[in-house]
Coordinates of C-alpha atoms in Angstrom, one line a residue:
M341 CA -23.7 -65.0 -30.6
K342 CA -25.2 -62.2 -28.6
R343 CA -23.3 -63.4 -25.5
A344 CA -20.0 -63.6 -27.5
V345 CA -20.5 -60.1 -28.8
L346 CA -21.4 -58.8 -25.3
M347 CA -18.2 -60.3 -23.8
L348 CA -16.1 -58.8 -26.6
A349 CA -17.8 -55.4 -26.0
L350 CA -16.9 -55.7 -22.3
V351 CA -13.3 -56.5 -23.1
L352 CA -13.1 -53.5 -25.4
A353 CA -15.1 -51.0 -23.4
P354 CA -14.3 -47.3 -23.7
G355 CA -11.1 -46.4 -21.9
V356 CA -9.4 -49.8 -22.4
S357 CA -7.0 -48.6 -25.0
A358 CA -3.4 -47.7 -23.9
Q359 CA -2.7 -44.0 -23.7
T360 CA 0.3 -44.4 -26.0
A361 CA -2.1 -45.5 -28.8
A362 CA -5.1 -43.3 -28.0
S363 CA -4.4 -40.9 -30.8
T364 CA -4.0 -43.6 -33.5
R365 CA -7.4 -44.3 -34.9
L366 CA -8.2 -46.9 -37.6
S367 CA -11.2 -46.5 -39.8
A368 CA -13.9 -49.1 -39.8
K369 CA -13.5 -49.5 -43.5
D370 CA -9.8 -50.5 -43.2
L371 CA -10.5 -52.8 -40.3
Q372 CA -13.4 -54.6 -42.2
S373 CA -11.0 -55.0 -45.1
D374 CA -8.4 -56.6 -42.7
V375 CA -11.0 -59.0 -41.4
A376 CA -11.8 -60.1 -45.0
I377 CA -8.1 -60.7 -45.7
L378 CA -7.7 -62.5 -42.4
R379 CA -10.7 -64.8 -43.0
R380 CA -9.6 -65.7 -46.5
A381 CA -6.0 -66.4 -45.4
Y382 CA -6.9 -68.5 -42.4
E383 CA -9.7 -70.5 -44.1
T384 CA -7.5 -71.1 -47.1
L385 CA -4.1 -71.9 -45.4
H386 CA -4.5 -72.6 -41.6
P387 CA -4.4 -76.4 -41.0
G388 CA -5.8 -76.2 -37.5
L389 CA -8.7 -73.8 -37.8
Q390 CA -11.3 -76.6 -37.2
R391 CA -9.1 -78.9 -35.0
Y392 CA -10.8 -77.6 -31.8
N393 CA -13.7 -75.7 -33.3
T394 CA -16.7 -76.6 -35.5
P395 CA -17.2 -74.7 -38.8
E396 CA -20.1 -72.9 -37.1
Q397 CA -17.9 -71.8 -34.2
M398 CA -15.3 -70.3 -36.5
D399 CA -17.9 -68.6 -38.6
R400 CA -19.2 -67.0 -35.4
A401 CA -15.8 -65.9 -34.4
F402 CA -15.1 -64.2 -37.7
R403 CA -18.6 -62.5 -37.7
D404 CA -18.0 -61.3 -34.1
L405 CA -14.7 -59.7 -35.2
G406 CA -16.5 -58.0 -38.1
L407 CA -19.2 -56.7 -35.7
E408 CA -16.5 -55.3 -33.4
F409 CA -15.1 -53.2 -36.3
Q410 CA -18.4 -51.6 -37.4
R411 CA -17.0 -48.3 -36.1
D412 CA -13.5 -46.8 -35.9
R413 CA -11.2 -48.2 -33.4
T414 CA -7.9 -47.2 -31.8
L415 CA -4.8 -49.3 -32.6
A416 CA -4.9 -50.8 -29.1
E417 CA -8.6 -51.7 -29.4
A418 CA -7.9 -53.4 -32.7
Y419 CA -4.9 -55.3 -31.4
L420 CA -7.0 -56.6 -28.5
A421 CA -9.8 -57.6 -30.8
F422 CA -7.5 -59.5 -33.1
S423 CA -5.9 -61.1 -30.0
V424 CA -9.4 -62.2 -28.7
F425 CA -10.2 -63.7 -32.1
A426 CA -6.9 -65.5 -32.4
A427 CA -7.3 -67.1 -28.9
K428 CA -10.6 -68.6 -30.1
V429 CA -8.7 -70.6 -32.7
R430 CA -7.2 -72.5 -29.7
C431 CA -3.9 -72.9 -31.4
G432 CA -0.7 -72.1 -29.4
H433 CA 1.0 -70.7 -32.5
T434 CA -1.8 -68.4 -33.7
Y435 CA -1.7 -64.9 -32.3
P436 CA -0.6 -61.3 -33.1
N437 CA 3.1 -62.1 -32.5
F438 CA 4.7 -59.4 -30.3
Y439 CA 8.1 -59.9 -32.1
N440 CA 6.6 -59.6 -35.6
Q441 CA 4.8 -56.3 -35.3
T442 CA 6.2 -53.2 -36.9
D443 CA 8.4 -50.8 -34.9
A444 CA 5.5 -48.3 -34.9
V445 CA 3.0 -50.9 -33.5
Q446 CA 5.6 -52.0 -30.9
D447 CA 6.3 -48.4 -29.8
A448 CA 2.6 -47.6 -29.6
L449 CA 1.5 -50.6 -27.7
F450 CA 4.3 -52.3 -25.8
R451 CA 6.1 -49.6 -23.9
A452 CA 3.8 -49.1 -20.9
G453 CA 5.1 -49.5 -17.4
R454 CA 5.7 -53.0 -16.2
V455 CA 4.8 -54.5 -12.8
P456 CA 8.1 -54.4 -10.7
F457 CA 8.2 -58.1 -10.0
Y458 CA 8.2 -61.6 -11.5
F459 CA 5.3 -63.8 -10.5
R460 CA 3.6 -67.2 -10.9
W461 CA -0.1 -68.1 -10.7
L462 CA -0.7 -70.7 -8.1
D463 CA -4.3 -71.9 -7.9
G464 CA -5.3 -68.5 -9.3
R465 CA -3.2 -66.6 -6.8
M466 CA -0.6 -64.1 -8.0
I467 CA 2.6 -65.0 -6.1
V468 CA 5.8 -62.9 -6.4
T469 CA 8.9 -64.9 -7.3
R470 CA 11.3 -62.0 -7.5
S471 CA 10.9 -58.3 -6.7
F472 CA 12.5 -55.3 -8.2
A473 CA 10.8 -52.8 -6.0
A474 CA 12.5 -50.8 -3.3
D475 CA 9.9 -51.7 -0.7
P476 CA 11.0 -54.8 1.2
R477 CA 7.4 -55.8 1.9
L478 CA 7.2 -56.9 -1.8
R479 CA 9.4 -60.0 -1.9
A480 CA 9.4 -63.6 -3.0
G481 CA 6.3 -65.4 -1.6
T482 CA 4.2 -62.3 -1.4
E483 CA 0.7 -62.6 -2.7
V484 CA -0.5 -59.7 -4.8
L485 CA -4.2 -59.3 -4.2
S486 CA -4.9 -56.4 -6.5
I487 CA -3.2 -54.0 -8.9
N488 CA -4.5 -50.4 -9.1
G489 CA -7.7 -51.7 -7.5
H490 CA -8.2 -54.6 -9.9
P491 CA -8.4 -57.9 -8.1
A492 CA -5.9 -60.5 -9.3
A493 CA -8.7 -62.9 -10.1
T494 CA -10.3 -60.3 -12.4
I495 CA -7.0 -59.6 -14.1
L496 CA -6.5 -63.3 -14.8
E497 CA -10.0 -63.8 -16.0
R498 CA -9.7 -60.9 -18.5
L499 CA -6.3 -61.9 -19.8
M500 CA -7.4 -65.5 -20.3
T501 CA -9.5 -64.2 -23.2
V502 CA -6.3 -63.5 -25.2
A503 CA -4.1 -66.3 -23.9
R504 CA -2.9 -68.7 -26.6
A505 CA -2.8 -72.5 -26.1
D506 CA -3.7 -75.7 -28.0
G507 CA -7.2 -77.0 -27.4
G508 CA -8.4 -77.1 -23.9
N509 CA -5.0 -76.9 -22.2
D510 CA -5.8 -74.0 -19.8
A511 CA -2.7 -74.8 -17.7
K512 CA -0.7 -73.5 -20.7
R513 CA -2.8 -70.4 -20.9
V514 CA -2.3 -69.6 -17.2
S515 CA 1.5 -70.2 -17.5
Y516 CA 1.6 -67.9 -20.6
L517 CA 0.2 -65.1 -18.4
E518 CA 3.0 -65.3 -15.8
V519 CA 6.1 -63.0 -15.7
Q520 CA 9.3 -64.9 -15.2
G521 CA 11.9 -62.9 -17.2
T522 CA 12.0 -65.5 -19.9
D523 CA 11.5 -63.3 -23.0
R524 CA 11.9 -59.7 -24.2
Y525 CA 8.1 -59.5 -24.5
E526 CA 5.9 -61.3 -22.0
A527 CA 2.2 -61.5 -22.5
F528 CA 1.2 -60.0 -19.1
D529 CA 3.5 -57.0 -19.7
V530 CA 1.8 -56.4 -23.1
Y531 CA -1.8 -57.1 -22.3
F532 CA -2.2 -55.8 -18.7
P533 CA -1.7 -52.2 -19.6
L534 CA -4.0 -52.5 -22.6
F535 CA -6.9 -54.0 -20.5
F536 CA -6.3 -51.9 -17.4
P537 CA -4.7 -48.6 -18.5
S538 CA -3.6 -46.1 -15.9
S539 CA -2.3 -42.5 -16.1
E540 CA -0.7 -42.7 -12.7
S541 CA 3.1 -42.7 -12.3
W542 CA 2.8 -45.2 -9.5
M543 CA 1.2 -48.7 -9.1
T544 CA -0.9 -49.4 -6.1
L545 CA -0.7 -52.9 -4.9
R546 CA -2.7 -54.7 -2.3
V547 CA -0.5 -57.5 -1.0
R548 CA -0.5 -60.2 1.7
N549 CA 2.4 -61.7 3.6
Q550 CA 1.5 -62.4 7.2
E551 CA -1.0 -59.6 6.9
E552 CA -2.6 -57.5 4.2
T553 CA -1.2 -54.1 3.3
T554 CA -1.2 -51.5 0.5
L555 CA 2.0 -50.5 -1.3
Q556 CA 2.8 -47.9 -3.8
V557 CA 5.6 -49.0 -6.2
Q558 CA 7.3 -47.5 -9.2
P559 CA 6.5 -49.4 -12.4
L560 CA 9.5 -50.7 -14.4
T561 CA 10.3 -49.2 -17.8
D562 CA 10.8 -51.4 -20.8
E563 CA 14.6 -51.0 -20.4
Q564 CA 14.4 -51.9 -16.7
R565 CA 12.3 -55.0 -17.5
L566 CA 14.9 -56.2 -20.0
A567 CA 18.0 -55.4 -17.9
P568 CA 18.0 -58.8 -16.0
I569 CA 17.9 -60.8 -19.3
K570 CA 20.0 -58.4 -21.5
G571 CA 23.0 -60.6 -21.3
R572 CA 21.0 -63.7 -22.4
E573 CA 19.3 -61.7 -25.2
E574 CA 22.7 -60.5 -26.5
A575 CA 24.1 -64.1 -26.2
R576 CA 21.2 -65.4 -28.2
E577 CA 22.3 -63.2 -31.2
G578 CA 26.0 -63.9 -30.8
D579 CA 28.2 -67.0 -30.2
T580 CA 28.0 -67.1 -26.4
P581 CA 26.6 -70.3 -24.9
I582 CA 22.9 -69.9 -23.9
W583 CA 22.6 -73.1 -22.0
D584 CA 24.3 -74.3 -18.8
F585 CA 25.8 -77.7 -18.3
R586 CA 27.4 -78.9 -15.1
L587 CA 28.4 -82.1 -13.4
D588 CA 28.2 -82.9 -9.7
A589 CA 28.7 -86.3 -8.0
G590 CA 27.7 -88.3 -11.0
V591 CA 24.7 -86.2 -11.9
G592 CA 24.7 -84.0 -15.0
Y593 CA 22.5 -80.9 -15.1
L594 CA 21.5 -79.3 -18.5
R595 CA 19.6 -76.1 -18.1
M596 CA 17.9 -75.0 -21.4
P597 CA 15.7 -71.9 -21.0
T598 CA 15.1 -71.6 -24.7
W599 CA 15.5 -73.4 -28.0
A600 CA 14.8 -70.2 -30.1
L601 CA 18.2 -70.1 -31.6
Y602 CA 17.4 -69.1 -35.2
D603 CA 19.6 -66.0 -35.2
S604 CA 22.3 -67.3 -32.9
K605 CA 25.8 -67.9 -34.2
W606 CA 26.5 -70.3 -31.3
D607 CA 27.3 -73.9 -32.2
W608 CA 24.7 -75.5 -30.0
K609 CA 25.1 -78.9 -31.6
A610 CA 28.8 -78.9 -30.7
F611 CA 27.9 -77.9 -27.1
L612 CA 25.5 -80.9 -26.8
G613 CA 28.1 -83.2 -28.2
Q614 CA 30.7 -82.0 -25.7
S615 CA 28.2 -82.2 -22.8
F616 CA 27.4 -85.8 -23.6
E617 CA 31.1 -86.7 -24.1
T618 CA 31.7 -85.3 -20.6
L619 CA 28.9 -87.3 -19.2
V620 CA 30.1 -90.5 -20.6
K621 CA 33.8 -90.1 -19.8
S622 CA 32.9 -89.2 -16.2
Q623 CA 30.7 -92.3 -16.0
A624 CA 27.8 -90.2 -14.8
T625 CA 24.8 -92.1 -13.8
N626 CA 22.1 -89.5 -14.1
L627 CA 21.2 -86.6 -16.3
V628 CA 18.7 -83.8 -15.5
I629 CA 17.4 -81.9 -18.5
D630 CA 15.7 -78.7 -17.3
L631 CA 13.1 -77.5 -19.8
R632 CA 11.1 -75.3 -17.4
G633 CA 9.9 -72.1 -19.1
N634 CA 11.0 -73.3 -22.5
E635 CA 8.2 -73.2 -25.1
G636 CA 10.5 -74.6 -27.9
G637 CA 12.1 -73.4 -31.0
Q638 CA 14.4 -75.4 -33.2
S639 CA 14.4 -79.2 -33.1
V640 CA 17.0 -79.5 -30.4
G641 CA 15.2 -82.5 -28.9
D642 CA 16.1 -84.7 -31.8
V643 CA 19.8 -84.2 -31.1
I644 CA 19.4 -84.9 -27.4
L645 CA 17.4 -88.1 -28.2
S646 CA 20.1 -89.3 -30.6
H647 CA 22.5 -89.6 -27.6
L648 CA 20.1 -91.6 -25.5
I649 CA 19.4 -94.4 -28.0
T650 CA 21.3 -97.3 -29.6
K651 CA 19.0 -98.0 -32.5
D652 CA 16.7 -96.0 -34.8
L653 CA 13.8 -94.4 -33.0
P654 CA 10.7 -93.7 -35.0
E655 CA 9.0 -90.6 -33.8
Q656 CA 5.3 -90.6 -32.9
S657 CA 3.2 -91.7 -35.8
L658 CA 1.9 -88.3 -37.1
T659 CA 0.5 -87.2 -40.4
R660 CA 1.6 -83.8 -41.5
R661 CA -1.2 -82.0 -43.3
V662 CA -1.5 -78.6 -45.1
R663 CA -4.5 -76.9 -46.5
Y664 CA -3.0 -75.8 -49.9
R665 CA -0.6 -76.8 -52.5
K666 CA 0.1 -73.3 -53.8
V667 CA -0.9 -70.0 -52.1
P668 CA -3.6 -68.1 -54.2
D669 CA -2.1 -65.1 -55.9
D670 CA -4.4 -62.6 -54.1
L671 CA -3.0 -63.5 -50.7
V672 CA 0.7 -63.4 -51.6
P673 CA 1.1 -59.6 -51.0
Y674 CA 0.1 -60.0 -47.3
L675 CA 2.4 -63.0 -46.5
D676 CA 6.0 -62.8 -45.3
T677 CA 8.1 -65.8 -44.3
W678 CA 11.8 -66.9 -44.2
D679 CA 11.4 -69.6 -46.8
P680 CA 9.7 -68.6 -50.1
S681 CA 9.1 -72.3 -50.9
F682 CA 6.3 -72.4 -48.3
K683 CA 4.2 -70.5 -50.9
D684 CA 4.2 -73.6 -53.2
W685 CA 4.6 -77.1 -51.7
G686 CA 4.4 -78.5 -55.2
S687 CA 4.8 -82.3 -55.4
S688 CA 5.4 -82.5 -51.6
A689 CA 1.7 -82.0 -51.0
V690 CA -0.1 -85.2 -52.0
D691 CA -3.3 -87.2 -51.6
S692 CA -5.8 -84.4 -51.4
K693 CA -8.6 -85.5 -49.0
D694 CA -11.1 -83.8 -46.8
G695 CA -9.7 -80.3 -47.6
F696 CA -6.1 -81.3 -46.7
Y697 CA -3.0 -82.4 -48.5
R698 CA -0.5 -84.8 -46.8
L699 CA 2.9 -83.2 -46.7
T700 CA 5.9 -85.4 -47.4
R701 CA 8.6 -82.7 -47.5
Y702 CA 9.9 -83.3 -44.0
D703 CA 9.3 -87.1 -43.7
D704 CA 11.8 -89.9 -44.2
D705 CA 8.7 -92.0 -45.1
E706 CA 5.1 -91.2 -45.5
R707 CA 4.3 -91.6 -41.8
G708 CA 7.0 -89.7 -40.1
S709 CA 10.7 -89.2 -39.2
V710 CA 13.3 -91.5 -37.7
I711 CA 15.9 -90.4 -35.1
K712 CA 19.2 -92.1 -35.6
P713 CA 21.6 -92.8 -32.7
A714 CA 24.7 -90.7 -32.3
L715 CA 27.9 -91.2 -30.3
P716 CA 28.6 -90.9 -27.4
T717 CA 25.6 -92.7 -26.0
F718 CA 24.5 -91.9 -22.5
K719 CA 23.1 -95.0 -20.8
G720 CA 22.3 -93.6 -17.4
R721 CA 18.9 -92.4 -16.0
V722 CA 17.3 -89.3 -17.5
W723 CA 15.1 -86.8 -15.7
V724 CA 13.3 -84.1 -17.7
L725 CA 11.9 -81.1 -15.7
V726 CA 8.7 -80.0 -17.4
G727 CA 5.8 -77.6 -17.0
A728 CA 3.0 -75.9 -18.8
S729 CA 5.4 -73.7 -20.9
N730 CA 6.5 -76.8 -22.8
S731 CA 4.1 -76.6 -25.8
S732 CA 6.0 -76.9 -29.0
A733 CA 9.4 -78.6 -29.7
T734 CA 9.9 -79.2 -25.9
F735 CA 6.4 -80.8 -25.8
E736 CA 7.5 -83.1 -28.6
L737 CA 10.7 -84.1 -26.7
A738 CA 8.8 -84.8 -23.5
Q739 CA 6.3 -86.9 -25.4
T740 CA 9.0 -89.0 -27.1
V741 CA 10.9 -89.5 -23.8
Q742 CA 7.7 -90.6 -22.0
Q743 CA 6.3 -92.8 -24.8
N744 CA 9.7 -94.6 -25.3
R745 CA 10.5 -94.8 -21.6
L746 CA 13.8 -93.0 -22.1
G747 CA 13.4 -91.0 -18.9
M748 CA 11.1 -89.6 -16.3
L749 CA 9.1 -86.4 -16.6
V750 CA 9.1 -84.4 -13.4
G751 CA 7.0 -81.3 -12.7
Q752 CA 3.6 -80.1 -13.8
P753 CA 1.5 -81.1 -16.8
T754 CA 2.9 -79.8 -20.1
G755 CA 1.5 -77.4 -22.6
G756 CA 0.9 -78.5 -26.1
N757 CA -1.8 -81.1 -26.8
Q758 CA -1.8 -84.8 -27.4
R759 CA -4.2 -84.3 -30.3
G760 CA -1.5 -82.6 -32.2
I761 CA -0.3 -79.0 -32.8
N762 CA 0.2 -76.7 -35.7
G763 CA 3.5 -75.2 -36.6
G764 CA 6.7 -76.3 -38.4
A765 CA 6.4 -73.5 -41.1
F766 CA 4.8 -70.1 -40.8
F767 CA 3.5 -67.1 -42.7
F768 CA 3.5 -63.7 -41.1
L769 CA 0.1 -62.3 -42.2
R770 CA 0.4 -58.5 -42.3
L771 CA -2.9 -56.8 -42.5
P772 CA -2.7 -53.6 -44.6
G773 CA -5.3 -51.5 -42.9
S774 CA -4.2 -51.8 -39.2
K775 CA -0.6 -52.8 -39.9
I776 CA -1.1 -55.6 -37.4
E777 CA 0.6 -59.0 -38.0
L778 CA -0.9 -62.4 -37.0
D779 CA 1.1 -65.6 -37.2
L780 CA -0.3 -68.3 -39.5
P781 CA 1.1 -71.8 -38.9
L782 CA 1.1 -73.9 -42.0
I783 CA 1.6 -77.6 -41.0
G784 CA -0.8 -79.5 -38.8
T785 CA 0.4 -82.7 -37.2
F786 CA -2.3 -85.2 -36.6
P787 CA -1.7 -88.4 -34.5
D788 CA -3.5 -91.7 -35.1
G789 CA -6.5 -92.6 -33.0
D790 CA -8.3 -90.7 -30.3
R791 CA -6.1 -88.7 -28.0
P792 CA -6.9 -86.6 -24.9
D793 CA -7.4 -82.9 -25.4
A794 CA -4.6 -82.2 -22.9
G795 CA -0.9 -82.0 -22.4
L796 CA 1.2 -84.7 -20.9
E797 CA 1.0 -85.8 -17.3
P798 CA 4.4 -86.0 -15.7
D799 CA 5.6 -89.3 -14.2
I800 CA 6.4 -87.5 -11.0
Q801 CA 4.0 -84.6 -10.3
V802 CA 5.4 -81.7 -8.3
I803 CA 3.4 -78.6 -7.5
P804 CA 5.5 -75.8 -6.0
T805 CA 4.0 -74.0 -3.0
V806 CA 4.1 -70.4 -1.8
E807 CA 6.5 -71.6 0.9
D808 CA 8.8 -73.1 -1.8
I809 CA 8.9 -69.7 -3.6
A810 CA 9.4 -67.7 -0.4
S811 CA 12.3 -69.9 0.7
G812 CA 13.9 -70.3 -2.8
R813 CA 13.4 -74.0 -2.7
D814 CA 13.5 -75.8 -6.1
A815 CA 10.7 -78.3 -5.6
E816 CA 11.3 -80.1 -8.8
M817 CA 15.0 -80.7 -8.2
E818 CA 14.3 -81.7 -4.6
A819 CA 11.9 -84.4 -6.0
V820 CA 14.7 -85.7 -8.3
R821 CA 17.2 -85.8 -5.4
A822 CA 14.6 -87.7 -3.4
E823 CA 14.3 -90.3 -6.2
L824 CA 18.1 -90.6 -6.5
K825 CA 18.3 -91.5 -2.8
K826 CA 15.9 -94.4 -3.2

């Protein structure tokens, strides 16, 4: 316990809070009250609290959080403390969600300058994939050795304390801390300025190409960071296609950067139907489904799978469990959600055992769902490009494809976890003292038998190199092309 408290104290050492939030102080009394509400809500409602932790470990995590709030804290310090706590749950859907914070919290914490480049972590090295800086020495393939004097290894180590992932899947945590222009808020953009604040108007980078050199670059503003993806963000909220489908020499390519289409007016089901119709009519022999960078969202995978099968396909045998039948009245004021029925499962929650109810609401039978075939049916070979980002609905698609031999997974090990994940339905837990929100997944999926504490290993493993990034070579697609030639 002393070691855990010491580590948290180091994380939240004086000076770590962002300047934008320095004047916003939260009383210890309010924060202690928030911890009590958080503990009651998570222990009562969270189905995965002890999936990867013992009761003693979770008790220690709650107590450490309470000790951290024995004195007043800034908003930034509180946000970091809640983030460190949430990461200890080891659930990819449990964190202070950037998108669900109030405007005031977002404005205070998420507007600091951004690094002027995209990057990936390759074997712990920060490798630029795209530069927005004026200096030509910062380009794709450049290794960033330090930022403002902080070594890249130190930055990664510190940020891993807040990275969300399921169980022991550290590859997902590392992927989560990359910047690839995939979302409006990216974890590195949020947490780096909170852990390593700076009052300078420039960033000092120590970089290496053929030789080491020091650069001074202008950070990007929030608006500049969003500019390259503005069109996609606007399309997501409108009726413009978000995915890309093309056909070349009998090979179809379906690029799907996101399945988060909850607010979109676009008819994605019709798009998929038309894409498969084009594949079949053209007598295409191969289909590449590119899921790289896609965490998940809606159950798009079920629609894709329906066009790859000719008979009913039972999904993996999973038991859906919830911790409650009806939310206690004292917690209701702190919980928001899009579906009020989540507050009372009623007769859908059955067979109370070991602190869980089995949830039948989403099942065709008591063991799981069945995917039914749909026309047109594509009978060619399927290649699914995967990586550590695939941790929710995209993980589930990859798992179904691999287990039923419907295609080949190409890329890096996935996110998610074979022992099951938590999600499906959510409460947004809004803590009244700090005004910070934490996501609270409500449905735990539990497979039969012992499963590895890991994501899925691809059928064809491809590890991109610095040289691939520098030259713009798509290593995963090159691997697929090599297979097609055999």
